Structures are given as structure tokens and as C-alpha cells.
Amino acid sequence: MNQTVAVDNRRADLVRVAARLFRERGFDGTTTRDIAEAVGMRSGSPFYHFKSKQEILAAVMEEGLTAGLPAAEAIAESALSPREKFQALVRAHLEIVLGEGHDFIPVLLYDWRRLTPELRERVQVLRDRYDQLWQDVVSELLAAGLLRSDSAVARLLLMGAINYSVLWYKPGQGLNLDQIAEEAVSMFLGPQP
């Protein structure tokens, strides 16, 4: 393994472990030492990869958004009907929010305000791309007569309801992600005609 790959792998390990710890303990309840120990590093080693704990937090959020963008882009650009696109987008979003090992977006939801203004601006670029894909599908739903509004507020309410599932969803208990996606689409758009 060359040195660049090893450095990239260590950085990826730090981001993955930090996401889990931030989700479990919160940003304030997690130290850089905790992250380093969980990855098997010395306490100062994360600073080889990141300038600060804030930078680690931003990297966690960027990882979650970057992971979710390809699926969302493929869905938004597909030839699916607006309802089918919405169903697929809801299901893909549930996966990145609730899927096993996907701690990145919940951290974004919980700890967004912990970022410095500069880091928030950097992450916002990815958030805007992701939000625009949702907005485009919401506009398609309006054009198809399936929603009554395509405003940003409608999109935010839809996404907020879906994001709230991080507080109540328990894997293996109750509905699975496909069933939750079906329920959400029925709730927002009404039953399938």
C-alpha cells in the first residue's frame, strides 16, 4: 500500500469513527482524544489530517452529503414519474439517514450550529446541491397535481418530517425502510391511484 492510500484510509477512518462518536455522544461530548483512541491513534495524530475538531465535524457532514448526492442526482435525472421519483428519493434519503453505519447526516442535523461560519459556508455548498434536487422533484410533484405547493417551505416540511425519523426509528423493530418510505409517500401525496 502506498503512503497516500494509507493517509487517505486513516483520514476516512477518522471521519467514520468521529461520525459514530458525534452521533452517540454529541459534538461537545466527544474529544479529539476519544476519536484518536477509537481509531488506534495517539491523541495528537488527528491534527495531521485536520486543523481542529471543527474541521473533523465539517468532514463528517461533507461525507454524508457527498455519499447521498449520486443516488439523489440519478433519481432526479431519471425518467421515473414524479411520484416514483419522490418515492425513490425518500427511500434513498432514509438509507443515508437511518442505514447501518450512516451516522453522517444525523450529525449534520444535530450539530449544524456547532460549525464555524466559514465551515458552515463550505458545507452549505453541498447542502444546497442536495436541497435543489429535492426542490426539483417537489416542483415536478406540483406540476403533476400531486402537491399543492412547490415552495421551499413545502420541501423543508417534507424533509423535516423524514429527518425526524432519526429520533424514533429502531432497526428491526416495526417498519423497515421500504415500508417507512411507502408510508411517507402516502402521507404526503395520498394513496397510490
Coordinates of C-alpha atoms in Angstrom, one line a residue:
M1 CA 0.0 0.0 0.0
N2 CA 1.5 3.4 -0.9
Q3 CA 1.7 6.2 1.6
T4 CA -1.0 8.3 0.0
V5 CA -3.6 5.5 0.2
A6 CA -2.6 4.8 3.9
V7 CA -3.1 8.5 4.7
D8 CA -6.4 8.6 2.9
N9 CA -7.5 5.5 4.7
R10 CA -6.6 6.9 8.1
R11 CA -8.5 10.1 7.3
A12 CA -11.5 8.1 6.2
D13 CA -11.3 6.1 9.5
L14 CA -11.2 9.3 11.5
V15 CA -14.3 10.7 9.7
R16 CA -16.2 7.4 10.1
V17 CA -15.4 7.0 13.8
A18 CA -15.9 10.7 14.5
A19 CA -19.4 10.4 12.9
R20 CA -20.3 7.5 15.2
L21 CA -19.0 9.2 18.3
F22 CA -20.6 12.5 17.5
R23 CA -23.9 10.8 16.9
E24 CA -23.6 8.8 20.1
R25 CA -22.1 11.4 22.4
G26 CA -22.7 14.7 20.6
F27 CA -20.0 17.1 19.4
D28 CA -19.4 18.6 22.8
G29 CA -19.3 15.2 24.5
T30 CA -16.6 13.9 22.2
T31 CA -13.0 14.9 22.4
T32 CA -10.3 14.6 19.7
R33 CA -8.6 12.2 22.1
D34 CA -11.8 10.0 22.1
I35 CA -11.7 9.9 18.3
A36 CA -8.0 9.2 18.1
E37 CA -8.3 6.3 20.7
A38 CA -11.2 4.8 18.8
V39 CA -9.1 4.7 15.6
G40 CA -6.0 3.4 17.4
M41 CA -4.0 6.7 17.1
R42 CA -2.2 8.9 19.5
S43 CA -4.2 11.8 20.8
G44 CA -2.5 14.4 18.6
S45 CA -2.5 12.3 15.4
P46 CA -5.9 13.6 14.1
F47 CA -4.3 17.0 13.7
Y48 CA -2.1 15.6 10.9
H49 CA -5.3 15.3 8.9
F50 CA -7.5 18.1 10.3
K51 CA -6.7 21.6 11.8
S52 CA -9.4 21.3 14.5
K53 CA -12.3 19.2 15.9
Q54 CA -14.5 21.6 14.0
E55 CA -12.8 20.5 10.7
I56 CA -13.5 16.9 11.6
L57 CA -17.1 17.8 12.2
A58 CA -17.3 19.5 8.8
A59 CA -15.7 16.5 7.1
V60 CA -18.3 14.2 8.7
M61 CA -21.1 16.4 7.3
E62 CA -19.4 16.6 3.9
E63 CA -19.0 12.8 3.8
G64 CA -22.7 12.3 4.4
L65 CA -23.8 14.8 1.8
T66 CA -21.3 13.5 -0.8
A67 CA -22.5 9.9 -0.2
G68 CA -26.1 10.9 -0.7
L69 CA -25.7 13.1 -3.8
P70 CA -25.0 10.4 -6.5
A71 CA -28.2 8.5 -5.8
A72 CA -30.3 11.7 -5.4
E73 CA -28.9 13.0 -8.7
A74 CA -29.6 9.7 -10.5
I75 CA -33.2 9.7 -9.2
A76 CA -33.8 13.4 -10.1
E77 CA -32.5 12.9 -13.6
S78 CA -34.3 9.6 -14.2
A79 CA -37.3 9.0 -16.4
L80 CA -39.4 7.9 -13.5
S81 CA -42.8 9.6 -12.9
P82 CA -42.8 12.4 -10.3
R83 CA -44.4 10.1 -7.7
E84 CA -41.9 7.3 -8.4
K85 CA -39.0 9.8 -8.2
F86 CA -40.3 11.1 -4.8
Q87 CA -40.7 7.5 -3.5
A88 CA -37.1 6.7 -4.6
L89 CA -35.8 10.0 -3.2
V90 CA -37.5 9.4 0.2
R91 CA -36.1 5.8 0.3
A92 CA -32.6 6.9 -0.6
H93 CA -32.7 9.7 2.0
L94 CA -34.0 7.2 4.7
E95 CA -31.0 5.0 3.8
I96 CA -28.4 7.8 4.3
V97 CA -30.1 8.9 7.5
L98 CA -31.0 5.6 9.1
G99 CA -29.0 2.9 7.4
E100 CA -26.4 0.9 9.4
G101 CA -23.2 2.8 9.7
H102 CA -24.7 6.0 8.3
D103 CA -24.0 8.4 11.1
F104 CA -23.0 11.4 8.9
I105 CA -26.4 13.1 8.2
P106 CA -27.7 12.7 11.7
V107 CA -24.6 14.5 12.9
L108 CA -25.4 17.3 10.4
L109 CA -28.9 17.5 11.7
Y110 CA -27.8 17.6 15.4
D111 CA -24.6 19.6 15.2
W112 CA -25.0 22.1 12.3
R113 CA -24.8 25.1 14.6
R114 CA -21.5 23.8 16.0
L115 CA -19.7 24.7 12.8
T116 CA -17.8 28.0 12.5
P117 CA -19.4 30.3 9.9
E118 CA -16.6 29.6 7.5
L119 CA -17.0 25.8 7.7
R120 CA -20.8 26.1 7.6
E121 CA -20.4 28.0 4.4
R122 CA -18.3 25.3 2.9
V123 CA -20.7 22.5 3.9
Q124 CA -23.7 24.7 2.7
V125 CA -22.5 24.3 -0.9
L126 CA -23.2 20.6 -0.7
R127 CA -26.4 21.1 1.2
D128 CA -27.6 23.5 -1.5
R129 CA -26.9 20.9 -4.2
Y130 CA -28.8 18.2 -2.3
D131 CA -31.7 20.5 -1.4
Q132 CA -32.0 21.7 -5.1
L133 CA -32.5 18.1 -6.2
W134 CA -35.4 17.7 -3.7
Q135 CA -36.8 21.1 -4.8
D136 CA -36.8 20.0 -8.4
V137 CA -38.7 16.8 -7.6
V138 CA -41.2 18.8 -5.4
S139 CA -41.8 21.1 -8.4
E140 CA -42.4 18.1 -10.6
L141 CA -45.0 16.9 -8.0
L142 CA -46.8 20.2 -8.2
A143 CA -46.8 20.2 -12.0
A144 CA -48.3 16.7 -11.8
G145 CA -51.0 17.8 -9.4
L146 CA -49.7 15.7 -6.6
L147 CA -48.7 18.6 -4.3
R148 CA -50.4 22.0 -3.7
S149 CA -47.1 23.9 -3.3
D150 CA -43.6 23.7 -4.6
S151 CA -42.3 26.3 -2.2
A152 CA -39.1 25.9 -0.2
V153 CA -41.3 25.6 2.9
A154 CA -43.1 22.6 1.4
R155 CA -39.7 21.0 0.7
L156 CA -38.4 21.8 4.2
L157 CA -41.5 20.4 5.8
L158 CA -41.2 17.2 3.8
M159 CA -37.6 16.7 4.6
G160 CA -38.0 17.7 8.2
A161 CA -40.6 15.1 8.7
I162 CA -38.4 12.4 7.2
N163 CA -35.3 13.6 9.1
Y164 CA -37.2 13.4 12.4
S165 CA -37.2 9.6 11.9
V166 CA -33.7 9.6 13.4
L167 CA -35.3 10.1 16.8
W168 CA -37.7 7.2 16.7
Y169 CA -36.6 4.6 14.2
K170 CA -35.2 1.4 15.7
P171 CA -33.8 -1.2 13.1
G172 CA -35.6 -4.5 13.3
Q173 CA -38.5 -3.0 15.3
G174 CA -41.6 -2.1 13.4
L175 CA -41.4 -1.0 9.8
N176 CA -38.4 -1.4 7.6
L177 CA -37.0 1.5 5.5
D178 CA -39.0 0.5 2.4
Q179 CA -42.3 0.5 4.4
I180 CA -41.4 3.8 6.0
A181 CA -40.8 5.3 2.5
E182 CA -44.2 4.0 1.3
E183 CA -46.0 5.4 4.4
A184 CA -44.3 8.8 3.9
V185 CA -45.2 9.0 0.3
S186 CA -48.8 8.0 1.0
M187 CA -49.0 10.6 3.8
F188 CA -47.6 13.4 1.7
L189 CA -49.2 12.6 -1.7
G190 CA -52.2 10.4 -0.7
P191 CA -52.7 6.8 -1.6
Q192 CA -51.5 5.5 -5.0
P193 CA -54.3 6.0 -7.5

